[in-house]
Coordinates of C-alpha atoms in Angstrom, one line a residue:
M258 CA -2.2 5.9 0.9
S259 CA 0.4 7.0 3.3
T260 CA 3.4 5.8 5.1
A261 CA 3.3 8.1 8.5
C262 CA 1.7 10.0 11.1
L263 CA 3.7 12.5 10.0
E264 CA 4.0 16.1 10.9
I265 CA 2.0 16.9 14.1
A266 CA 0.2 19.7 14.6
A267 CA -0.2 20.4 18.1
V268 CA -3.8 21.1 19.3
R269 CA -2.9 22.4 22.8
P270 CA -0.7 24.1 23.4
V271 CA -0.3 26.3 20.4
V272 CA 3.4 26.7 20.9
S273 CA 6.0 24.0 20.1
P274 CA 5.6 21.3 23.0
R275 CA 8.6 19.8 24.5
H276 CA 8.8 16.9 27.0
P277 CA 10.8 17.4 30.0
G278 CA 12.4 14.2 29.6
G279 CA 14.3 14.5 26.3
S280 CA 15.8 11.9 24.9
R281 CA 15.3 9.6 28.4
T282 CA 11.3 9.8 27.7
R283 CA 10.0 6.1 27.1
I284 CA 7.6 6.1 24.1
L285 CA 5.1 3.4 22.8
L286 CA 3.6 3.4 19.5
S287 CA 1.1 1.5 18.4
S288 CA -1.4 0.8 15.6
V289 CA -5.5 0.3 16.6
F290 CA -6.2 -3.1 18.0
G291 CA -7.6 -5.8 16.1
P292 CA -9.3 -8.0 15.1
Y293 CA -10.1 -6.2 11.8
A294 CA -12.0 -8.4 9.5
Q295 CA -14.7 -8.8 11.4
D296 CA -18.2 -6.6 12.4
D297 CA -17.9 -4.8 15.7
D298 CA -19.0 -1.9 17.9
Y299 CA -15.3 -0.1 17.3
G300 CA -15.8 0.1 13.6
S301 CA -14.1 -3.3 12.4
R302 CA -15.9 -4.4 9.5
A303 CA -15.8 -7.8 7.8
M304 CA -15.6 -6.2 4.4
N305 CA -13.0 -4.0 5.5
P306 CA -9.9 -6.2 6.4
M307 CA -6.3 -4.8 7.5
E308 CA -5.6 -6.0 3.8
L309 CA -5.0 -3.6 0.9
Y310 CA -5.4 -6.2 -1.9
H311 CA -8.2 -8.0 -0.4
N312 CA -10.2 -5.1 0.8
Q313 CA -9.8 -2.8 -2.5
V314 CA -8.0 -4.7 -5.1
T315 CA -8.9 -8.3 -5.8
R316 CA -12.2 -8.1 -3.1
T317 CA -14.2 -10.4 -5.5
Q318 CA -11.6 -13.0 -6.6
G319 CA -12.4 -15.6 -4.0
P320 CA -9.8 -18.3 -3.9
F321 CA -7.4 -16.4 -6.2
S322 CA -7.3 -13.0 -3.9
L323 CA -4.0 -11.9 -3.2
R324 CA -3.7 -11.9 0.7
M325 CA -1.0 -10.0 2.9
F326 CA -0.8 -7.7 5.5
H327 CA 1.4 -4.7 5.3
R328 CA 3.1 -2.8 8.7
S329 CA 2.2 0.6 10.0
W330 CA 5.7 2.0 8.3
G331 CA 5.1 5.1 9.7
L332 CA 5.6 4.2 13.3
M333 CA 8.6 2.0 12.1
L334 CA 10.1 5.3 10.5
I335 CA 9.4 7.3 13.8
Q336 CA 10.9 4.5 16.0
A337 CA 14.1 4.5 13.8
N338 CA 14.8 8.2 13.9
V339 CA 14.9 8.9 17.8
Q340 CA 17.2 8.7 20.2
A341 CA 14.6 8.1 23.1
P342 CA 13.9 4.3 23.9
C343 CA 10.6 3.7 21.6
T344 CA 9.0 0.5 21.7
V345 CA 6.3 -0.5 18.3
L346 CA 3.4 -2.6 19.3
D347 CA 1.8 -3.2 15.7
F348 CA -1.6 -5.2 15.2
P349 CA -2.3 -5.5 18.9
T350 CA -5.5 -7.1 20.2
L351 CA -7.4 -5.0 22.5
D352 CA -6.0 -7.3 25.4
R353 CA -2.6 -7.1 24.3
F354 CA -2.5 -3.3 24.3
V355 CA -3.7 -3.4 28.0
E356 CA -1.1 -5.8 28.8
E357 CA 1.2 -3.4 27.3
L358 CA 0.0 -0.4 29.3
R359 CA 0.2 -2.7 32.8
R360 CA 3.5 -4.2 32.1
H361 CA 6.0 -1.2 31.0
T362 CA 5.5 2.5 32.2
Y363 CA 5.8 5.0 29.2
D364 CA 5.8 8.9 29.3
I365 CA 4.4 9.0 25.5
V366 CA 1.6 6.8 23.8
G367 CA 1.7 7.6 20.3
I368 CA -1.4 5.7 18.2
S369 CA -1.8 5.9 14.3
S370 CA -5.1 5.2 12.9
I371 CA -7.4 6.0 9.5
V372 CA -10.8 8.2 10.0
S373 CA -12.8 4.8 10.2
N374 CA -11.1 3.4 13.4
Q375 CA -11.7 6.7 15.4
L376 CA -13.7 4.7 17.9
K377 CA -10.6 2.4 18.6
V378 CA -8.7 5.5 19.0
R379 CA -11.0 6.9 21.5
K380 CA -11.2 3.6 23.6
M381 CA -7.4 3.4 23.2
C382 CA -6.9 6.9 24.6
E383 CA -9.5 5.8 27.6
L384 CA -7.2 3.1 28.6
V385 CA -4.0 5.2 28.6
R386 CA -5.5 7.7 30.7
R387 CA -6.7 4.8 33.3
Y388 CA -3.6 3.0 33.4
Q389 CA -1.0 5.6 32.6
P390 CA -2.6 8.6 33.3
H391 CA 1.0 10.7 33.3
A392 CA 1.5 9.6 29.7
K393 CA 1.1 12.3 26.8
I394 CA -0.9 10.9 24.1
V395 CA -0.1 11.9 20.7
V396 CA -2.7 10.3 17.7
G397 CA -1.3 10.6 14.3
G398 CA -2.2 9.1 10.7
H399 CA -5.3 10.2 8.4
I400 CA -7.4 10.4 11.5
A401 CA -5.6 13.6 12.2
N402 CA -7.1 15.4 9.1
M403 CA -10.4 15.6 11.2
P404 CA -10.5 19.0 12.4
D405 CA -12.8 18.7 15.2
L406 CA -10.8 15.4 16.3
D407 CA -9.8 16.8 19.6
E408 CA -13.3 17.0 20.7
R409 CA -13.9 13.0 19.9
I410 CA -11.2 12.0 21.7
D411 CA -8.7 12.4 24.7
A412 CA -5.4 13.2 23.3
D413 CA -2.8 15.6 24.2
Y414 CA -1.4 16.3 20.4
I415 CA -2.8 15.7 17.2
V416 CA -0.6 14.6 14.5
R417 CA -0.2 15.5 10.8
G418 CA 2.6 15.9 8.3
D419 CA 6.1 15.0 9.4
G420 CA 5.9 13.2 12.4
V421 CA 10.0 12.3 12.5
R422 CA 10.4 15.8 12.8
W423 CA 7.6 16.7 15.2
M424 CA 8.9 13.8 17.8
R425 CA 12.4 14.6 17.4
Q426 CA 11.3 18.4 18.4
F427 CA 9.2 17.1 20.9
L428 CA 12.1 15.5 22.3
G429 CA 14.9 18.2 22.4
E430 CA 16.6 15.9 19.6
D431 CA 18.5 17.6 16.3
T432 CA 15.6 17.7 13.7
E433 CA 17.9 18.0 10.8
Q434 CA 19.6 14.5 11.5
P435 CA 19.6 12.2 8.3
I436 CA 16.9 9.8 8.0
R437 CA 17.7 6.2 8.9
H438 CA 15.4 4.3 7.1
P439 CA 14.1 1.2 8.5
L440 CA 14.6 -2.3 7.1
I441 CA 10.5 -3.1 6.1
V442 CA 9.8 -6.5 4.6
S443 CA 6.8 -4.8 2.1
G444 CA 4.0 -7.4 3.0
H445 CA 3.8 -10.2 5.5
G446 CA 1.7 -13.6 5.3
C447 CA 1.4 -13.3 1.7
R448 CA -0.9 -16.2 -0.2
S449 CA -3.0 -16.7 -3.0
A450 CA -4.8 -19.5 -4.6
G451 CA -4.6 -21.5 -1.1
V452 CA -0.9 -21.4 -0.6
S453 CA 1.5 -19.3 1.5
L454 CA 3.9 -17.4 -1.4
S455 CA 7.9 -17.6 -0.6
S456 CA 9.3 -15.5 2.0
N457 CA 12.9 -16.1 0.7
P458 CA 14.7 -12.5 0.3
E459 CA 15.0 -12.8 -3.5
D460 CA 11.4 -13.4 -3.4
I461 CA 10.2 -10.6 -1.6
A462 CA 10.5 -6.6 -1.9
A463 CA 11.8 -4.0 0.7
T464 CA 9.7 -0.9 1.2
L465 CA 11.7 2.3 0.5
I466 CA 10.1 5.6 1.7
P467 CA 11.7 8.3 -0.3
S468 CA 9.0 11.0 0.1
V469 CA 5.9 11.7 1.8
G470 CA 3.2 13.8 0.6
C471 CA 1.8 14.3 -3.0
P472 CA 2.7 17.1 -5.5
L473 CA -0.5 16.5 -7.5
G474 CA -2.9 17.1 -4.8
C475 CA -6.0 15.7 -6.2
N476 CA -9.2 17.2 -4.5
F477 CA -10.0 13.6 -2.5
C478 CA -6.8 12.5 -1.5
S479 CA -6.2 12.5 2.2
T480 CA -2.6 12.1 2.2
S481 CA -2.1 15.3 0.1
A482 CA -4.3 17.0 2.5
M483 CA -2.0 15.9 5.7
F484 CA 0.9 17.0 4.2
G485 CA -0.2 20.3 3.5
G486 CA -2.4 20.1 -0.1
K487 CA -1.2 20.5 -3.4
G488 CA 2.3 20.7 -4.3
R489 CA 3.6 20.0 -0.5
F490 CA 5.4 16.8 0.4
V491 CA 8.4 15.9 2.3
D492 CA 11.6 14.5 0.6
F493 CA 13.4 12.1 3.3
Y494 CA 16.1 11.8 0.1
H495 CA 16.6 14.4 -1.6
T496 CA 19.0 13.0 -4.1
G497 CA 19.4 9.9 -6.4
D498 CA 22.6 9.5 -4.3
E499 CA 21.0 9.5 -1.1
L500 CA 18.5 7.0 -2.5
F501 CA 20.8 4.7 -4.1
E502 CA 22.8 4.8 -0.9
V503 CA 19.7 3.8 1.0
M504 CA 18.8 0.9 -1.6
C505 CA 22.2 -0.4 -1.5
Q506 CA 22.0 -1.1 2.5
L507 CA 18.5 -2.3 2.2
E508 CA 20.1 -5.0 -0.6
Q509 CA 22.9 -6.0 1.5
S510 CA 20.8 -6.6 4.7
M511 CA 17.9 -7.8 3.6
G512 CA 19.0 -9.8 0.4
V513 CA 16.3 -8.3 -1.6
K514 CA 16.2 -7.3 -5.4
A515 CA 13.1 -5.6 -5.6
F516 CA 11.6 -2.2 -3.8
F517 CA 8.3 -1.1 -3.2
A518 CA 8.7 2.7 -3.1
M519 CA 6.1 4.0 -1.0
D520 CA 6.2 7.4 -2.9
E521 CA 2.8 9.0 -4.0
N522 CA 4.2 9.9 -7.5
F523 CA 7.9 8.4 -7.1
L524 CA 8.8 9.6 -11.0
F525 CA 7.6 13.0 -10.5
H526 CA 10.8 13.7 -8.7
R527 CA 12.6 13.4 -12.0
R528 CA 16.0 14.6 -11.4
R529 CA 16.5 12.1 -8.5
A530 CA 15.0 9.4 -10.6
L531 CA 17.4 10.2 -13.2
R532 CA 20.4 10.3 -10.9
L533 CA 19.3 6.9 -9.7
L534 CA 19.3 5.2 -12.9
E535 CA 22.6 6.8 -13.9
L536 CA 23.9 4.9 -10.4
M537 CA 22.2 1.9 -10.9
Q538 CA 23.9 1.7 -14.5
Q539 CA 27.3 2.5 -13.1
H540 CA 27.2 0.0 -10.3
D541 CA 25.6 -2.9 -12.5
K542 CA 22.4 -3.0 -10.5
A543 CA 19.3 -5.2 -12.1
W544 CA 16.9 -3.8 -9.2
A545 CA 13.2 -4.1 -9.9
L546 CA 10.9 -1.0 -8.6
Y547 CA 7.5 -1.2 -7.6
V548 CA 6.3 2.6 -8.1
F549 CA 3.3 4.7 -7.7
S550 CA 3.0 7.4 -10.8
S551 CA 0.4 9.4 -12.1
A552 CA -0.2 9.3 -16.1
N553 CA 1.1 12.1 -17.1
V554 CA 4.4 11.8 -15.4
L555 CA 5.0 8.0 -16.8
R556 CA 4.5 9.4 -20.4
S557 CA 7.4 12.0 -19.8
Y558 CA 10.0 9.0 -19.5
S559 CA 10.9 7.2 -22.4
L560 CA 10.5 3.2 -22.3
E561 CA 14.1 3.1 -22.1
Q562 CA 14.5 5.2 -19.1
L563 CA 11.8 3.0 -17.4
I564 CA 13.2 -0.3 -18.3
G565 CA 16.5 1.1 -17.1
L566 CA 15.4 2.2 -13.9
G567 CA 13.9 -1.4 -13.3
I568 CA 10.2 0.0 -13.2
S569 CA 8.3 -3.4 -12.8
W570 CA 4.8 -2.2 -11.6
V571 CA 3.1 0.5 -11.4
W572 CA 0.1 1.6 -9.5
M573 CA -2.0 4.4 -11.8
G574 CA -5.1 6.1 -11.5
I575 CA -7.1 6.0 -14.1
E576 CA -10.0 7.4 -12.1
G577 CA -12.6 7.5 -14.5
E578 CA -13.9 8.4 -18.2
N579 CA -14.1 12.1 -18.6
S580 CA -12.9 12.4 -15.1
R581 CA -11.1 16.0 -15.5
Y582 CA -8.1 15.4 -13.5
A583 CA -5.0 17.3 -15.2
K584 CA -2.7 14.5 -14.6
L585 CA -4.9 12.1 -17.3
N586 CA -5.4 15.2 -19.9
G587 CA -4.8 14.1 -23.5
I588 CA -3.8 10.6 -22.1
D589 CA -5.2 7.4 -23.6
T590 CA -4.9 5.3 -20.6
L591 CA -5.9 2.2 -22.8
A592 CA -3.0 2.5 -25.1
L593 CA -0.6 3.5 -22.5
V594 CA -1.5 0.2 -20.2
R595 CA -0.9 -1.7 -23.2
Q596 CA 2.1 -0.3 -24.1
L597 CA 3.7 -0.7 -21.1
Q598 CA 2.3 -4.3 -20.5
S599 CA 4.0 -5.2 -23.6
H600 CA 7.0 -4.3 -22.0
G601 CA 6.5 -6.7 -18.8
I602 CA 5.5 -3.5 -16.8
R603 CA 2.7 -4.5 -14.3
I604 CA -0.2 -2.2 -14.0
L605 CA -2.8 -1.8 -11.0
G606 CA -5.0 0.8 -12.4
S607 CA -7.4 2.8 -10.0
T608 CA -10.9 3.6 -11.0
I609 CA -13.3 5.7 -9.0
I610 CA -17.0 4.6 -8.6
G611 CA -19.3 7.6 -7.6
L612 CA -18.1 10.6 -9.3
E613 CA -20.4 13.3 -9.5
N614 CA -21.7 12.8 -13.2
H615 CA -22.3 8.9 -12.6
T616 CA -25.9 7.7 -12.7
P617 CA -28.0 4.5 -12.8
E618 CA -28.2 4.8 -16.5
N619 CA -24.4 5.4 -17.2
I620 CA -22.5 3.2 -14.6
D621 CA -22.2 0.1 -16.8
Q622 CA -20.3 2.0 -19.0
V623 CA -18.3 3.5 -16.5
I624 CA -17.4 0.1 -14.9
A625 CA -16.8 -1.3 -18.9
H626 CA -14.5 1.5 -19.4
A627 CA -12.4 0.5 -16.6
V628 CA -12.5 -3.3 -17.4
R629 CA -11.3 -2.7 -20.8
H630 CA -7.9 -1.6 -19.5
D631 CA -7.5 -5.4 -18.7
T632 CA -4.9 -4.1 -15.8
D633 CA -2.9 -6.8 -14.1
F634 CA -5.0 -5.4 -11.0
H635 CA -7.8 -3.0 -10.6
Q636 CA -8.7 -0.8 -7.8
F637 CA -12.3 0.4 -7.4
M638 CA -12.9 3.0 -4.7
L639 CA -16.1 5.2 -4.0
Y640 CA -15.6 9.0 -4.2
T641 CA -15.4 9.9 -0.4
P642 CA -14.7 13.4 0.5
L643 CA -12.7 12.8 3.7
P644 CA -12.3 15.5 6.5
G645 CA -9.1 17.8 5.6
T646 CA -9.6 17.1 1.9
P647 CA -10.7 20.2 -0.5
L648 CA -13.5 17.7 -2.0
H649 CA -14.7 17.4 1.9
A650 CA -14.6 21.5 2.3
E651 CA -16.4 22.1 -1.2
L652 CA -19.3 19.8 -0.2
S653 CA -19.9 21.1 3.3
E654 CA -20.1 24.3 1.8
Q655 CA -22.8 23.7 -0.4
G656 CA -24.6 21.5 2.5
L657 CA -24.4 18.1 0.9
M658 CA -22.4 16.1 3.7
K659 CA -24.4 14.0 5.6
D660 CA -25.1 14.4 9.1
E661 CA -23.1 11.6 11.4
D662 CA -26.2 9.8 12.7
E663 CA -27.1 8.7 9.2
Y664 CA -24.2 6.3 9.1
H665 CA -21.4 4.5 11.0
V666 CA -18.1 5.8 10.8
G667 CA -16.6 2.6 10.6
D668 CA -18.8 2.1 7.0
I669 CA -16.8 4.8 5.7
H670 CA -13.6 3.0 3.9
G671 CA -14.4 3.7 0.2
Q672 CA -16.0 0.3 0.0
R673 CA -19.6 0.6 0.6
I674 CA -21.7 3.7 1.2
M675 CA -21.1 7.6 1.1
N676 CA -20.8 10.3 3.6
Y677 CA -22.3 12.7 1.7
R678 CA -25.8 13.1 -0.9
H679 CA -24.7 11.9 -4.3
P680 CA -27.1 13.7 -7.0
H681 CA -27.8 10.5 -8.5
L682 CA -27.0 7.4 -6.2
S683 CA -28.1 6.0 -3.3
D684 CA -26.2 4.1 -0.5
E685 CA -27.7 0.7 -1.7
Q686 CA -26.8 1.7 -5.2
T687 CA -23.2 2.3 -4.3
A688 CA -22.8 -1.2 -2.5
E689 CA -24.2 -2.8 -5.1
Y690 CA -22.1 -1.2 -8.1
M691 CA -19.1 -1.4 -6.2
I692 CA -19.4 -5.3 -6.2
R693 CA -20.5 -5.1 -9.8
A694 CA -17.4 -3.6 -10.8
F695 CA -15.2 -6.1 -9.0
D696 CA -17.4 -8.6 -10.4
A697 CA -17.1 -7.7 -13.7
D698 CA -13.8 -7.1 -14.0
F699 CA -13.0 -10.7 -12.5
A700 CA -15.2 -11.9 -14.8
A701 CA -13.8 -10.4 -17.8
N702 CA -10.2 -10.6 -17.3
G703 CA -9.7 -13.3 -14.9
P704 CA -7.5 -13.8 -11.6
S705 CA -5.2 -11.0 -11.0
T706 CA -2.3 -13.3 -10.5
V707 CA -2.6 -14.9 -13.9
R708 CA -2.7 -11.6 -15.4
I709 CA 0.5 -11.2 -13.8
A710 CA 2.0 -14.3 -15.5
R711 CA 0.6 -12.9 -19.0
T712 CA 2.5 -9.7 -18.3
T713 CA 5.5 -10.9 -17.0
L714 CA 6.0 -13.5 -19.9
A715 CA 5.4 -10.5 -22.5
G716 CA 8.3 -8.5 -20.7
W717 CA 10.3 -11.9 -20.6
K718 CA 10.0 -12.8 -24.1
R719 CA 10.8 -9.3 -25.1
H720 CA 13.8 -8.4 -22.9
K721 CA 15.4 -11.9 -22.2
D722 CA 18.0 -11.3 -24.8
H723 CA 18.5 -7.6 -24.2
P724 CA 21.8 -6.3 -25.3
D725 CA 22.5 -4.6 -21.9
P726 CA 23.3 -7.5 -19.7
R727 CA 22.1 -5.8 -16.5
I728 CA 18.7 -5.5 -17.9
R729 CA 18.9 -8.8 -19.0
R730 CA 19.2 -10.2 -15.6
R731 CA 16.1 -8.6 -14.4
F732 CA 13.8 -9.7 -16.7
R733 CA 15.5 -13.4 -16.5
W734 CA 14.8 -13.1 -12.4
E735 CA 11.5 -11.9 -12.9
G736 CA 10.5 -14.7 -15.1
R737 CA 12.2 -17.4 -13.2
E738 CA 8.8 -18.7 -12.2
L739 CA 7.0 -18.5 -15.5
G740 CA 8.0 -22.3 -16.4
N741 CA 6.9 -23.8 -13.1
A742 CA 4.5 -22.0 -10.5
F743 CA 3.3 -19.5 -12.7
T744 CA 2.4 -22.6 -15.1
A745 CA 0.7 -24.3 -12.8
L746 CA -1.5 -21.4 -11.8
V747 CA -2.4 -21.0 -15.2
A748 CA -2.9 -24.8 -15.8
A749 CA -5.1 -25.0 -12.6
S750 CA -7.2 -21.7 -13.2
R751 CA -7.8 -23.2 -16.6
K752 CA -9.2 -26.1 -15.2
Y753 CA -11.2 -23.8 -12.2
F754 CA -12.8 -21.9 -15.3
A755 CA -14.0 -25.0 -17.2
D756 CA -17.5 -24.0 -16.9
H757 CA -17.1 -20.3 -17.1
P758 CA -17.5 -17.9 -20.2
P759 CA -15.3 -19.4 -23.1
A760 CA -13.4 -15.8 -23.7
L761 CA -11.7 -16.3 -20.3
R762 CA -11.0 -20.0 -20.8
A763 CA -9.7 -19.1 -24.2
K764 CA -7.2 -16.5 -22.5
M765 CA -5.9 -19.1 -20.3
S766 CA -5.5 -21.5 -22.6
S767 CA -3.6 -19.2 -25.1
L768 CA -1.4 -18.0 -22.2
L769 CA -0.6 -21.6 -21.4
A770 CA 0.3 -22.6 -24.8
E771 CA 2.8 -19.8 -24.6
L772 CA 4.2 -21.0 -21.7
Y773 CA 4.5 -24.5 -22.8
Q774 CA 5.9 -23.5 -26.1
E775 CA 8.8 -21.0 -24.0
F776 CA 9.8 -23.3 -21.5
G777 CA 9.1 -26.7 -23.1
W778 CA 8.6 -30.2 -21.4
K779 CA 9.4 -29.1 -17.9
S780 CA 7.0 -26.2 -18.1
R781 CA 4.4 -29.3 -19.3
V782 CA 4.8 -31.1 -16.1
Y783 CA 4.0 -28.3 -14.2
G784 CA 1.1 -27.6 -15.9
S785 CA 0.1 -31.2 -15.9
L786 CA 1.1 -31.9 -11.9
G787 CA 1.8 -28.9 -10.2
G788 CA -2.0 -27.7 -11.9
R789 CA -3.8 -30.8 -10.6
W790 CA -2.4 -30.2 -7.0
L791 CA -2.5 -26.2 -6.9
L792 CA -6.2 -26.5 -8.1
S793 CA -7.0 -28.9 -5.3
R794 CA -5.5 -26.3 -2.9
I795 CA -7.6 -23.6 -4.7
R796 CA -11.0 -25.7 -3.8
R797 CA -9.7 -26.1 -0.3
E798 CA -9.2 -22.3 0.0
E799 CA -12.8 -21.8 -1.5
N800 CA -14.4 -24.0 0.7
S801 CA -12.8 -22.4 3.9
L802 CA -14.0 -18.7 2.7
A803 CA -17.7 -20.3 2.5
D804 CA -17.3 -21.5 5.9
G805 CA -16.3 -17.9 7.0
W806 CA -12.6 -18.3 7.3
T807 CA -11.0 -14.9 8.0
Y808 CA -7.2 -13.7 7.7
E809 CA -5.8 -11.7 10.5
P810 CA -2.3 -10.2 10.8
P811 CA 0.2 -11.2 13.5
T812 CA 1.4 -8.8 16.4
F813 CA 4.7 -7.5 15.7
Y814 CA 6.4 -6.1 18.9
E815 CA 9.9 -4.4 18.3
R816 CA 12.4 -1.5 20.3
N817 CA 14.8 0.2 19.2
A818 CA 18.5 0.2 20.5
A819 CA 17.7 2.7 23.5
V820 CA 15.3 0.3 25.2
T821 CA 17.9 -1.7 27.0
D822 CA 15.2 -3.5 29.5
N823 CA 12.9 -5.6 27.5
S824 CA 14.1 -8.4 25.6
A825 CA 10.7 -9.5 24.6
A826 CA 10.8 -7.2 22.0
Q827 CA 12.6 -7.9 19.0
L828 CA 15.4 -5.0 18.1
C829 CA 14.6 -2.8 14.9
Q830 CA 16.9 -2.4 12.4
C831 CA 17.8 0.1 10.1
T832 CA 20.1 1.5 7.7
Q833 CA 22.9 3.9 9.0
P834 CA 23.4 7.7 7.4
A835 CA 26.0 8.4 5.0
E836 CA 27.8 11.5 4.2
M837 CA 27.7 11.3 0.7
L838 CA 29.2 13.4 -2.0
V839 CA 27.7 13.3 -5.8
G840 CA 28.8 10.2 -7.6
A841 CA 30.2 9.1 -4.4
S842 CA 27.8 6.0 -3.4
S843 CA 28.8 3.1 -2.5
P844 CA 28.6 0.1 -4.5

């Protein structure tokens, strides 16, 4: 995952470019056009919607799937950090993109994309040349890892790495200005079990972008490749003091208590994380943090430190049994997951299907190993050598990469087929194994949202009376819906799975009994009445999905303060940089 179309490596000219308009240059930044959840000639696929969870994590959980959209955070970050007038058009339709080009004049049009959407990028470049031929076209995101992208699309500059710095340099602005962090709601349009989830400030998380790139640099990671490979990353906030100041501003402006840290290995930056812990303790901040972390880095912290930091949710690579990745060396991931969950830390495990040693004979063992973890969420992804990664270079040298006429680029999204010749698996097999993996996890462990209730309850019971009032407040806040909404969900799920394997129903019966015992008669009312009502919503959602209903994001249209002649676009908001001394962060 990545947040930005960041460091732009110019394709032409070779020397660092500079736009003559400077800070008067008018900029349009856009994501690729939709719709996204349907099959079309541009590479959109019904099985590859613009939804991270429903696409890669809760894919076969039907009406229980967690549905939400995430903004193009990199575009928002660049917009907030240039002085030039900058407009963002996020999730436009093709017609809306054309309308914008006809209605307003721009000197720069920037487009962010992943590799599988390259046909959409090519179309958008063609439209910019038609309607605004004078504009410079800048293309970034993971698609920029493609070494021959300049031959596939008509762009002036191809983007890799730290795009804020490059765009500032392109405009002749100070590249060393402190980063202004945009105010970003982590997820939009959240829904599950047929109901829309709360959008109240205390029920959502703010996205926090401390760093980009990854210090570990797994061979398949396109994010790591985009920022220079293993060990290369860009810190937007170097110290815990800087990070704390930003989080305080986000808390005050957005009213949030939780932060989704979009950082490939947040806890790897140990000095920054421990300083943040000190400041949270000093200023009595009972925040919750949702982070990415490798298993070896997680193990380097004590449970007291993780709990004190508010680590509430972790996305952790499990990859696969005997996967040979150093981040997993000597670590019993099954035991680690159980330990963290027992303290209320919810885990999203990630497993690769299609490693070199996977065969039709051992694939069920591979899937069973992943399922045994019983993580709260589980992502399954195909082993995909994307351009620019060490894995792609290695397989290219071995002559194992497929010719592009053997597949459609829109199908290389990690969920259906591979773009190289696997020694043991065919495309038909990998497509079937992916579904088998998701189905096996769902059948054995049930809906992810029910698993969340289980882990949250474990944390509540263990820490609701913690001697530290700051930690006690966080767990009580996280458990605020256990006796009502979560109880209704578990009760509805128990009824829904009445005809499913007894073991799954027994899990839900046991969890429901725990909730009733912990929260008393009110939870029983929610379980009885709320459970029946929610079951009806689940059935309705199930019918809508069977009828072909799909979910599309709304279009977002925003401007920064330098745009003074377009009141139709909403004004973006961001934090303000502060000159901070060590230990002098504002409370």
